[in-house]
mmCIF file of C-alpha atoms in Angstrom:
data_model
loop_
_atom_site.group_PDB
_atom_site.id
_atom_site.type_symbol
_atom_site.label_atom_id
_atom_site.label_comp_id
_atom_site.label_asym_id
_atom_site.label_seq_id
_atom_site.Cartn_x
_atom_site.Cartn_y
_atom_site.Cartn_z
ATOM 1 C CA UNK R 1 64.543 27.085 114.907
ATOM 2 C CA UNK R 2 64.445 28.402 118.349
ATOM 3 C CA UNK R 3 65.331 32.351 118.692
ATOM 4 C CA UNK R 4 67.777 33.732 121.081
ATOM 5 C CA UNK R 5 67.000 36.699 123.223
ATOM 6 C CA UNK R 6 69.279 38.890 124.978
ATOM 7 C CA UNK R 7 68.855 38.818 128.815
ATOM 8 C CA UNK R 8 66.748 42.028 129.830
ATOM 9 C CA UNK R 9 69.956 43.381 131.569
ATOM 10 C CA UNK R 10 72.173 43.453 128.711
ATOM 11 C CA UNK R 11 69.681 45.064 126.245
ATOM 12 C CA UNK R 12 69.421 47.670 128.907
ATOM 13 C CA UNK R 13 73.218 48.438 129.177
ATOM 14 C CA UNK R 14 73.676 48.127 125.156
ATOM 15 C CA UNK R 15 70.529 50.845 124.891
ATOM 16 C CA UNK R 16 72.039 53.385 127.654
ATOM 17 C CA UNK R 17 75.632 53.199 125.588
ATOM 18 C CA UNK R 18 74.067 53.886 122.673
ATOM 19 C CA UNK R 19 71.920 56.835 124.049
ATOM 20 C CA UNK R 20 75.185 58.673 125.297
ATOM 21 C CA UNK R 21 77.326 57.971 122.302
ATOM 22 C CA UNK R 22 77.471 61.655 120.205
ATOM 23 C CA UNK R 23 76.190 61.516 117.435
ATOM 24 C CA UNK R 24 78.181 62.143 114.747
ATOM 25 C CA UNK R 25 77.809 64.951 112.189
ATOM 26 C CA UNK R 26 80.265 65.761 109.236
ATOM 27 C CA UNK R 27 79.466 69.215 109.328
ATOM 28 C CA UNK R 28 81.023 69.708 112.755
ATOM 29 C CA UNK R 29 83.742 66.493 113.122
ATOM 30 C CA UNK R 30 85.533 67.020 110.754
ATOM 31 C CA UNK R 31 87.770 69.864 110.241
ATOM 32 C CA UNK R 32 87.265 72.227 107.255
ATOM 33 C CA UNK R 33 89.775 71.704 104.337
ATOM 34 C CA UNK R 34 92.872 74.013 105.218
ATOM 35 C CA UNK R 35 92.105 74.466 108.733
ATOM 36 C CA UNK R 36 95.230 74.233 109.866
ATOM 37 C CA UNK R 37 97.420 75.628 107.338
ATOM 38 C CA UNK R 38 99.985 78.077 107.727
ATOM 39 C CA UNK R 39 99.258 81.158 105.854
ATOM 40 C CA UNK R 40 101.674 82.617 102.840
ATOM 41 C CA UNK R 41 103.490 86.015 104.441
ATOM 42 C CA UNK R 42 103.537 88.613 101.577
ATOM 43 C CA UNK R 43 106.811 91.241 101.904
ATOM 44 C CA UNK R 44 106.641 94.542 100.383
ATOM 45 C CA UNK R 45 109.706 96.427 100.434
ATOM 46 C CA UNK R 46 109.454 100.399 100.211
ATOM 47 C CA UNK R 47 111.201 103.045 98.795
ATOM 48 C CA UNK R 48 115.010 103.113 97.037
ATOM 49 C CA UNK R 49 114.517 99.439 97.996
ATOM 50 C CA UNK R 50 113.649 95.863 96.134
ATOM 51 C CA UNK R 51 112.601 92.827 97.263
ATOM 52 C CA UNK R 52 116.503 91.896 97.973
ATOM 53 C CA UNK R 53 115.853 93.706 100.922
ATOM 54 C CA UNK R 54 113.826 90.639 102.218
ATOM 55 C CA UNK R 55 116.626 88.044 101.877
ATOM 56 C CA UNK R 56 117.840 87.257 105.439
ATOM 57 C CA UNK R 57 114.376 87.332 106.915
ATOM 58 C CA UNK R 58 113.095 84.481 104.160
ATOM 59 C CA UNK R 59 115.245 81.393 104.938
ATOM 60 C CA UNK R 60 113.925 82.074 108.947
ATOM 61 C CA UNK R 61 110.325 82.008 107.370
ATOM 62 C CA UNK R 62 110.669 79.412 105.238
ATOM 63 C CA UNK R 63 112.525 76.923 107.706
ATOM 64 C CA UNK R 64 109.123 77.291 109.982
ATOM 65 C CA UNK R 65 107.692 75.928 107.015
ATOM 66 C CA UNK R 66 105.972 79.499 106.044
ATOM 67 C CA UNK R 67 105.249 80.315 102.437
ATOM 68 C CA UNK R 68 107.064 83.308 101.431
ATOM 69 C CA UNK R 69 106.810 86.186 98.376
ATOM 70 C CA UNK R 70 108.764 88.955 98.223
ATOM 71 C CA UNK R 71 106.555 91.179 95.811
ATOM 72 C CA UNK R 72 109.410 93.280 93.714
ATOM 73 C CA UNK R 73 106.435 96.421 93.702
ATOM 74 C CA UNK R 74 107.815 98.813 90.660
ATOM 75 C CA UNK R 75 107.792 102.133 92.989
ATOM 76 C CA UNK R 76 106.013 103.890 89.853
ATOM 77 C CA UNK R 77 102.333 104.663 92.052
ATOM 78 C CA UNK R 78 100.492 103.469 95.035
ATOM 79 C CA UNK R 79 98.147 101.649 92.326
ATOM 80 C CA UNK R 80 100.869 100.149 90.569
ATOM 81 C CA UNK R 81 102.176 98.900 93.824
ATOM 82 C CA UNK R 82 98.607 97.889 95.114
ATOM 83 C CA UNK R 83 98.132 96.069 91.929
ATOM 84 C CA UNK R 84 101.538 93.858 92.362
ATOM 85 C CA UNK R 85 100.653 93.257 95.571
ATOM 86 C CA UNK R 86 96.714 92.151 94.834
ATOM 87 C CA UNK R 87 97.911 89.634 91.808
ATOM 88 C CA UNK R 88 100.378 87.895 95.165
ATOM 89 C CA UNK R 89 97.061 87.538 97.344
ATOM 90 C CA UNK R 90 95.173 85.984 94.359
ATOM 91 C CA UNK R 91 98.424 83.662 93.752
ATOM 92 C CA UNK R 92 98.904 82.314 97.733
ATOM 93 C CA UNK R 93 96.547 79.795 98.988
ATOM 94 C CA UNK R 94 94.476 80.160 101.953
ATOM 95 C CA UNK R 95 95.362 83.226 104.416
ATOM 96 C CA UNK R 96 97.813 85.910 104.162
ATOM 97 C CA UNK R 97 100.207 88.301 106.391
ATOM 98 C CA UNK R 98 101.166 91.077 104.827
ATOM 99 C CA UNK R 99 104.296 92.603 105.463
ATOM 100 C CA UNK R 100 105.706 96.696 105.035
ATOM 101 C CA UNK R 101 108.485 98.046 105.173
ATOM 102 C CA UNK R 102 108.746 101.757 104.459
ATOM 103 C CA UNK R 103 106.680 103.195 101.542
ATOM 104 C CA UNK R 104 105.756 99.218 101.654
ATOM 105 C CA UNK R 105 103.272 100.156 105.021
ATOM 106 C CA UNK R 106 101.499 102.923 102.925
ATOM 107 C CA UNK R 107 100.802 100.156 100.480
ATOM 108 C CA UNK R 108 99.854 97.389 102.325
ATOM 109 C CA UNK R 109 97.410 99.843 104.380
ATOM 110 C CA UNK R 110 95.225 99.804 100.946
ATOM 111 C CA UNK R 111 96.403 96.504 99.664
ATOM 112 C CA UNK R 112 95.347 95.117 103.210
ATOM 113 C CA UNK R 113 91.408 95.113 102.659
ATOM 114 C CA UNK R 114 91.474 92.083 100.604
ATOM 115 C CA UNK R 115 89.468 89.377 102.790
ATOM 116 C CA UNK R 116 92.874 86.897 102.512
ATOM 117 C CA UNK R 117 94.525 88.995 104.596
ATOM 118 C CA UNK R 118 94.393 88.335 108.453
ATOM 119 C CA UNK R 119 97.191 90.282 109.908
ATOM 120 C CA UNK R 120 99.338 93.185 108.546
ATOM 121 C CA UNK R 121 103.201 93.994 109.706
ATOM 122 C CA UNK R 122 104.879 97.602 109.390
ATOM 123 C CA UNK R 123 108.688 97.459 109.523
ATOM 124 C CA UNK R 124 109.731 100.949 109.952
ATOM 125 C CA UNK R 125 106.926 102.118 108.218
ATOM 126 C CA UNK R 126 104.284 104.986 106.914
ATOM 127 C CA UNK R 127 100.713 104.007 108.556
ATOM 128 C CA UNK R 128 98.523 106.503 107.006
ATOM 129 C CA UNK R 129 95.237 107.190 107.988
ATOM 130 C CA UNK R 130 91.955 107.628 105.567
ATOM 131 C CA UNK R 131 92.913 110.761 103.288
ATOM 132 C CA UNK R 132 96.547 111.028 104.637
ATOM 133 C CA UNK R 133 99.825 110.321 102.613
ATOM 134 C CA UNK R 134 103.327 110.662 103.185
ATOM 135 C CA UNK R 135 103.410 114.996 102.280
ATOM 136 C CA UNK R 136 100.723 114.954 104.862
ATOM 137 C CA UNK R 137 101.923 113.219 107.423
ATOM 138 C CA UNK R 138 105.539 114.494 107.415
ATOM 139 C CA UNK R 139 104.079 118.039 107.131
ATOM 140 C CA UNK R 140 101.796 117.641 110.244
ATOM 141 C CA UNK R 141 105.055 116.319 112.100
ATOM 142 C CA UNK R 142 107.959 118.790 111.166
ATOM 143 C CA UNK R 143 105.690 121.776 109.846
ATOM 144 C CA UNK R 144 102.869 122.133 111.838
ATOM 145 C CA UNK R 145 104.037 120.328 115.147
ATOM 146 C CA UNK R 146 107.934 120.766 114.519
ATOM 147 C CA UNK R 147 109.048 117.656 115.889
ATOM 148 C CA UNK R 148 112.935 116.986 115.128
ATOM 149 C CA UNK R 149 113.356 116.090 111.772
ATOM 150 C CA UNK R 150 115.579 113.168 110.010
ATOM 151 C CA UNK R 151 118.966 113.859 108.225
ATOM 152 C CA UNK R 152 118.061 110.711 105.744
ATOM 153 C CA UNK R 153 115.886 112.802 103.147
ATOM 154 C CA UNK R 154 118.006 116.277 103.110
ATOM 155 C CA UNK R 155 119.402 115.807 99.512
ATOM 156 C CA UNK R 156 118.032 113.294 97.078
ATOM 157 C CA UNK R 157 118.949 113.133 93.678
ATOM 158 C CA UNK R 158 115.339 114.054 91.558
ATOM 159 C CA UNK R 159 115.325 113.042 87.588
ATOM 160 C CA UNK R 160 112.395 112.477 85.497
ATOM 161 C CA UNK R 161 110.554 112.533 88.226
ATOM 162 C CA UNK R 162 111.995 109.814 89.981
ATOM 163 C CA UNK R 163 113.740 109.740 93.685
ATOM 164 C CA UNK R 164 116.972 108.271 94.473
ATOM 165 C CA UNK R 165 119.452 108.151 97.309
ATOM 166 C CA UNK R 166 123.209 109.269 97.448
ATOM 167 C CA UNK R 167 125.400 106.761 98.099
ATOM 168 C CA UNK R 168 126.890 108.610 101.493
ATOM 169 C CA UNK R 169 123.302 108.918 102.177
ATOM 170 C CA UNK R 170 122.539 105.471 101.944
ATOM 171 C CA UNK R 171 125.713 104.578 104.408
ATOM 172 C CA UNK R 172 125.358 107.169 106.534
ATOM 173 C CA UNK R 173 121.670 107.224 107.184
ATOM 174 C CA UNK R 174 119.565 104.377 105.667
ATOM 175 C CA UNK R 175 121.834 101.336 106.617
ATOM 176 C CA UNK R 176 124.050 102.963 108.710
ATOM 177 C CA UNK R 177 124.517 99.976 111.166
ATOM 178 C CA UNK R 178 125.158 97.336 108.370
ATOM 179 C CA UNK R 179 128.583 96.960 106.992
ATOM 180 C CA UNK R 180 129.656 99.493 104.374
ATOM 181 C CA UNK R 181 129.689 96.187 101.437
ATOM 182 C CA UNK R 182 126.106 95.681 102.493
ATOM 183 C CA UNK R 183 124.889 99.414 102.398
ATOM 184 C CA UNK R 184 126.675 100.118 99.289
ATOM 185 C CA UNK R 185 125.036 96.955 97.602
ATOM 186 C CA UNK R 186 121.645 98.786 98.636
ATOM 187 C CA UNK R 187 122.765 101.850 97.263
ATOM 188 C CA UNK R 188 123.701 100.418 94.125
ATOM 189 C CA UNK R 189 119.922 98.323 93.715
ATOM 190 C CA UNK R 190 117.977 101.036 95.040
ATOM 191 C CA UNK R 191 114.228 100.934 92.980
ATOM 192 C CA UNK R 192 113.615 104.688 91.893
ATOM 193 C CA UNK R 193 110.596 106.257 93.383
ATOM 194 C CA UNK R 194 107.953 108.337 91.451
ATOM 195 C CA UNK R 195 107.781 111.619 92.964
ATOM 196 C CA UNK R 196 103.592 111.275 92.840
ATOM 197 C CA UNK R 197 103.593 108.632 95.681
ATOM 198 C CA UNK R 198 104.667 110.999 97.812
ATOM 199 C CA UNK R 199 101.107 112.645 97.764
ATOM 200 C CA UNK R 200 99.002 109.407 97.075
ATOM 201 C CA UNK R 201 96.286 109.359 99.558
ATOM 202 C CA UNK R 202 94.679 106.058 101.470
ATOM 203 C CA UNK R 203 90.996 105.932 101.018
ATOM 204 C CA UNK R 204 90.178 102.895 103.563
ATOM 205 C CA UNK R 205 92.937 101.830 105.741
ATOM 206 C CA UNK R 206 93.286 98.153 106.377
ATOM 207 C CA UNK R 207 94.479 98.407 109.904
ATOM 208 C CA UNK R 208 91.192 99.682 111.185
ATOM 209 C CA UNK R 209 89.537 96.531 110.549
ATOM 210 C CA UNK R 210 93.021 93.467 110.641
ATOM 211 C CA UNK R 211 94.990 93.053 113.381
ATOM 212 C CA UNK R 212 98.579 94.873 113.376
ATOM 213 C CA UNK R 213 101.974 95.172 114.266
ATOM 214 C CA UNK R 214 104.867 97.576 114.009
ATOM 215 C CA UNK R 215 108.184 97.692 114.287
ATOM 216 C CA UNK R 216 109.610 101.086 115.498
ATOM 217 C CA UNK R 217 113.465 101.171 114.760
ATOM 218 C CA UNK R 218 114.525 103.460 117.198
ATOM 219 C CA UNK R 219 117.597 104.699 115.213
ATOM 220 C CA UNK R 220 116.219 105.650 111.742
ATOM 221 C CA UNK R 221 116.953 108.337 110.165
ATOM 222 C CA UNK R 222 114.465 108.069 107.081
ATOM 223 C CA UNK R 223 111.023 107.812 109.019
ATOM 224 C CA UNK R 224 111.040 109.534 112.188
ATOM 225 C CA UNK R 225 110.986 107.257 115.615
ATOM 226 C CA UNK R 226 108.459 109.061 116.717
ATOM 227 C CA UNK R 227 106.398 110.051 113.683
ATOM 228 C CA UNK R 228 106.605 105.495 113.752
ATOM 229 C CA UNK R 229 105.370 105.366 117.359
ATOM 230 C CA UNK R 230 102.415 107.753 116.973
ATOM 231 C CA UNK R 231 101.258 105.886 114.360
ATOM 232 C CA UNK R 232 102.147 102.451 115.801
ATOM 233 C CA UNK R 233 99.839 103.922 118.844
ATOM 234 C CA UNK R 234 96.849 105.505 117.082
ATOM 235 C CA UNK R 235 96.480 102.242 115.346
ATOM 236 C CA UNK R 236 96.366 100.148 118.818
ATOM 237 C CA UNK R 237 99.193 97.802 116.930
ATOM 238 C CA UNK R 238 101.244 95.215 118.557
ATOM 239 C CA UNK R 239 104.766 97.364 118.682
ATOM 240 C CA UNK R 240 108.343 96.135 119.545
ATOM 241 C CA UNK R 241 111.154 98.517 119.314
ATOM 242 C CA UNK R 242 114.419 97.519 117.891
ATOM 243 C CA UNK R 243 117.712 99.746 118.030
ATOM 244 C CA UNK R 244 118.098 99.540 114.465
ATOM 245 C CA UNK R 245 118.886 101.705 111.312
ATOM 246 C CA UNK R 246 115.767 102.151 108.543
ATOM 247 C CA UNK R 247 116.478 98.659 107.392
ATOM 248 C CA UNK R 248 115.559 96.351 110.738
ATOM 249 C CA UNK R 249 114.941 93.384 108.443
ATOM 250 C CA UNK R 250 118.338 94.013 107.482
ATOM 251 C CA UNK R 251 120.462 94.894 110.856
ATOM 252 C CA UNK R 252 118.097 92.386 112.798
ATOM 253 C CA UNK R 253 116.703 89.646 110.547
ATOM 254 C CA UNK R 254 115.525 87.415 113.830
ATOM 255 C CA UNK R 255 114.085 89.981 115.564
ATOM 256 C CA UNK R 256 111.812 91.199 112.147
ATOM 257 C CA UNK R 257 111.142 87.227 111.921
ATOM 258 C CA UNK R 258 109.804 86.616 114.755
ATOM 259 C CA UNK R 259 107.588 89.699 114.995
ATOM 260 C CA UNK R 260 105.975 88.080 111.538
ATOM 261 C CA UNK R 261 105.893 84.950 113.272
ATOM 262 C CA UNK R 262 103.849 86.029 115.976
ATOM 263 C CA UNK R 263 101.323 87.988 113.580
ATOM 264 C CA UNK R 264 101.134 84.467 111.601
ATOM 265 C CA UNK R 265 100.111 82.816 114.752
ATOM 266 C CA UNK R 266 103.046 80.827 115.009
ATOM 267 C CA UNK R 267 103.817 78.578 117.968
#
């Protein structure tokens, strides 16, 4: 049987092609499981508030295709709250974007630290600092500095140590640009807050080491404007300002949405 060789030529070409082909490694070509998908955004509503408070900023979410939880956090203690929020971390898959809205930003600030997370959103909300609470911070603003203060918190109702909002308080101050059906449905849901979360203190802030945005509503009578935009600032966060009442996810659903949007990386 006679053998067939190649002409010199072609075994030349054939060697030189195979020389510049990569090589291939499946460490490095192929993606890692997960790579690209969308992480679950976590809302935490704040105080006289429920996870309700979410509901025309989910369908937007969810129609990009965006996991969603609305965590209905009891009010009763920054652990408590910390706790509901940790148990939807462990339940969402992959990355997370947590989102605060009012006493909801003091919670994600400790809730934040959990490695999942990989952005953090404050909606009108508190942005303490490492040994600062709410008492604090509103004292250093109106006491110490005397910056204007808010009408929203003049007269609560206090029982059993829980915090709740007049209904004229409710329309006149904390939805006061939403129709008077929609406020009134807020004042009738509104959680009860524990009078000791007023004083619970942050012992490592989140935002020092994620990436974060705020949302400063610019008409809000319940956290000061500018009490929001000093804290917005001393955290370096991403901020948009929106000409809203406490309840921006509310009055401007879009807007909100596409702030969380961005922080998800969304394109």
């Amino acid at each position: 049987m006679k053998t067939m060789r190649l002409p010199l030529a072609y075994t030349a070409i054939t060697t030189f092609m195979l020389a510049m082909m990569p090589e291939y490694s499946p460490a490095t070509d192929i993606l890692p499981a997960g790579a690209d998908e969308k992480p679950t955004i976590i809302l935490v509503h704040g105080a006289f508030a429920d996870g309700s408070s979410w509901n025309k900023v989910i369908p937007i979410l969810q129609k990009k295709g965006y996991q969603t939880i609305a965590v209905q956090n009891p009010l009763t203690s920054l652990n408590d709250d910390v706790a509901f929020v940790d148990r939807a971390i462990a339940e969402a898959k992959g990355n997370v974007i947590l989102v605060g809205h009012s006493w909801g930003g003091v919670v994600i600030t400790q809730a934040g630290n959990n490695e999942k997370v990989k952005a953090l959103v404050y909606v009108a909300a508190y942005a303490p600092d490492e040994g600062q609470s709410i008492e604090t911070i509103t004292q250093d603003a109106f006491e110490v500095r005397k910056l204007p203060n808010v009408p929203g918190l003049a007269d609560p109702i206090v029982e059993d140590g829980f915090i709740r909002l007049k209904e004229e308080a409710v329309l006149k101050h904390f939805a006061q640009d939403l129709p008077a059906h929609e406020a009134k449905l807020i004042a009738a849901g509104q959680g009860r807050f524990h009078v000791s979360t007023i004083s619970a203190k942050i012992s490592n802030p989140a935002w020092k080491s994620k990436p974060s945005f705020f949302i400063v509503s610019d008409n809000d009578h319940i956290i000061s404007p500018q009490v929001e935009k000093e804290m917005a600032e001393r955290m370096r966060a991403t901020t948009f300002h929106l000409p809203t009442s406490h309840v921006a996810m509310l009055a401007q659903p879009q807007k909100v949405a596409e702030v969380i949007l961005q922080a998800a990386g969304d394109k």
